[in-house]
Coordinates of C-alpha atoms in Angstrom, one line a residue:
X21 CA 0.3 24.3 -27.7
X22 CA -0.1 20.5 -28.5
X23 CA 3.4 21.2 -31.0
X24 CA 4.8 21.7 -27.6
X25 CA 3.4 18.4 -25.7
X26 CA 4.1 16.5 -29.4
X27 CA 7.7 17.4 -29.1
X28 CA 7.7 16.4 -25.2
X29 CA 6.4 13.1 -26.0
X30 CA 9.4 12.5 -28.6
X31 CA 11.7 13.1 -26.6
X32 CA 10.3 11.5 -22.5
X33 CA 8.6 8.7 -24.7
X34 CA 8.7 6.1 -22.2
X35 CA 7.3 8.2 -19.6
X36 CA 5.5 6.4 -16.7
X37 CA 4.2 7.8 -13.4
X38 CA 5.2 7.0 -10.2
X39 CA 3.1 4.4 -8.6
X40 CA 2.4 7.2 -5.9
X41 CA 1.5 9.5 -8.8
X42 CA -2.1 10.9 -6.9
X43 CA -0.9 10.9 -3.4
X44 CA 1.8 13.8 -4.9
X45 CA -1.1 15.9 -7.1
X46 CA -3.1 15.9 -4.3
X47 CA 0.6 16.3 -1.3
X48 CA 1.2 19.2 -4.2
X49 CA -2.3 20.5 -4.2
X50 CA -3.0 21.7 -0.7
X51 CA 0.8 22.5 0.5
X52 CA 1.0 24.7 -2.6
X53 CA -2.8 26.3 -1.6
X54 CA -0.4 28.2 1.0
X55 CA 1.7 30.3 -1.1
X56 CA -0.8 31.7 -2.3
X57 CA -2.2 32.5 0.5
X58 CA 0.7 33.5 2.1
X59 CA 0.9 30.8 4.7
X60 CA 4.1 29.7 3.9
X61 CA 7.2 30.1 0.8
X62 CA 7.2 28.0 -2.1
X63 CA 10.6 26.8 -0.6
X64 CA 8.7 25.6 2.5
X65 CA 6.2 23.9 0.4
X66 CA 8.4 22.0 -2.5
X67 CA 10.3 20.7 0.7
X68 CA 6.8 19.7 2.6
X69 CA 5.4 18.3 -0.7
X70 CA 9.2 16.1 -1.8
X71 CA 9.0 15.1 2.5
X72 CA 5.0 13.2 2.0
X73 CA 5.8 11.9 -1.9
X74 CA 9.1 10.3 0.2
X75 CA 7.3 9.4 2.8
X76 CA 4.5 7.4 0.4
X77 CA 6.9 5.6 -1.1
X78 CA 8.9 4.1 1.7
X79 CA 5.4 3.7 3.4
X80 CA 4.8 1.0 0.4
X81 CA 7.6 -1.2 0.7
X82 CA 10.4 1.1 -1.4
X83 CA 13.1 2.9 -0.5

């Protein structure tokens, strides 16, 4: 597994997490949990996660 991570680090050496990364991780968990229980679809969960990310960035004054 570490060889895969090493290769990824070589390909994307200047990666920086966005200003709302922690909120995004939370949104992913919140929305994908509904897929497992049958409360939503994967496509809907991804769309809602994206909507949450955009809203969070706009709240921070980013466009």
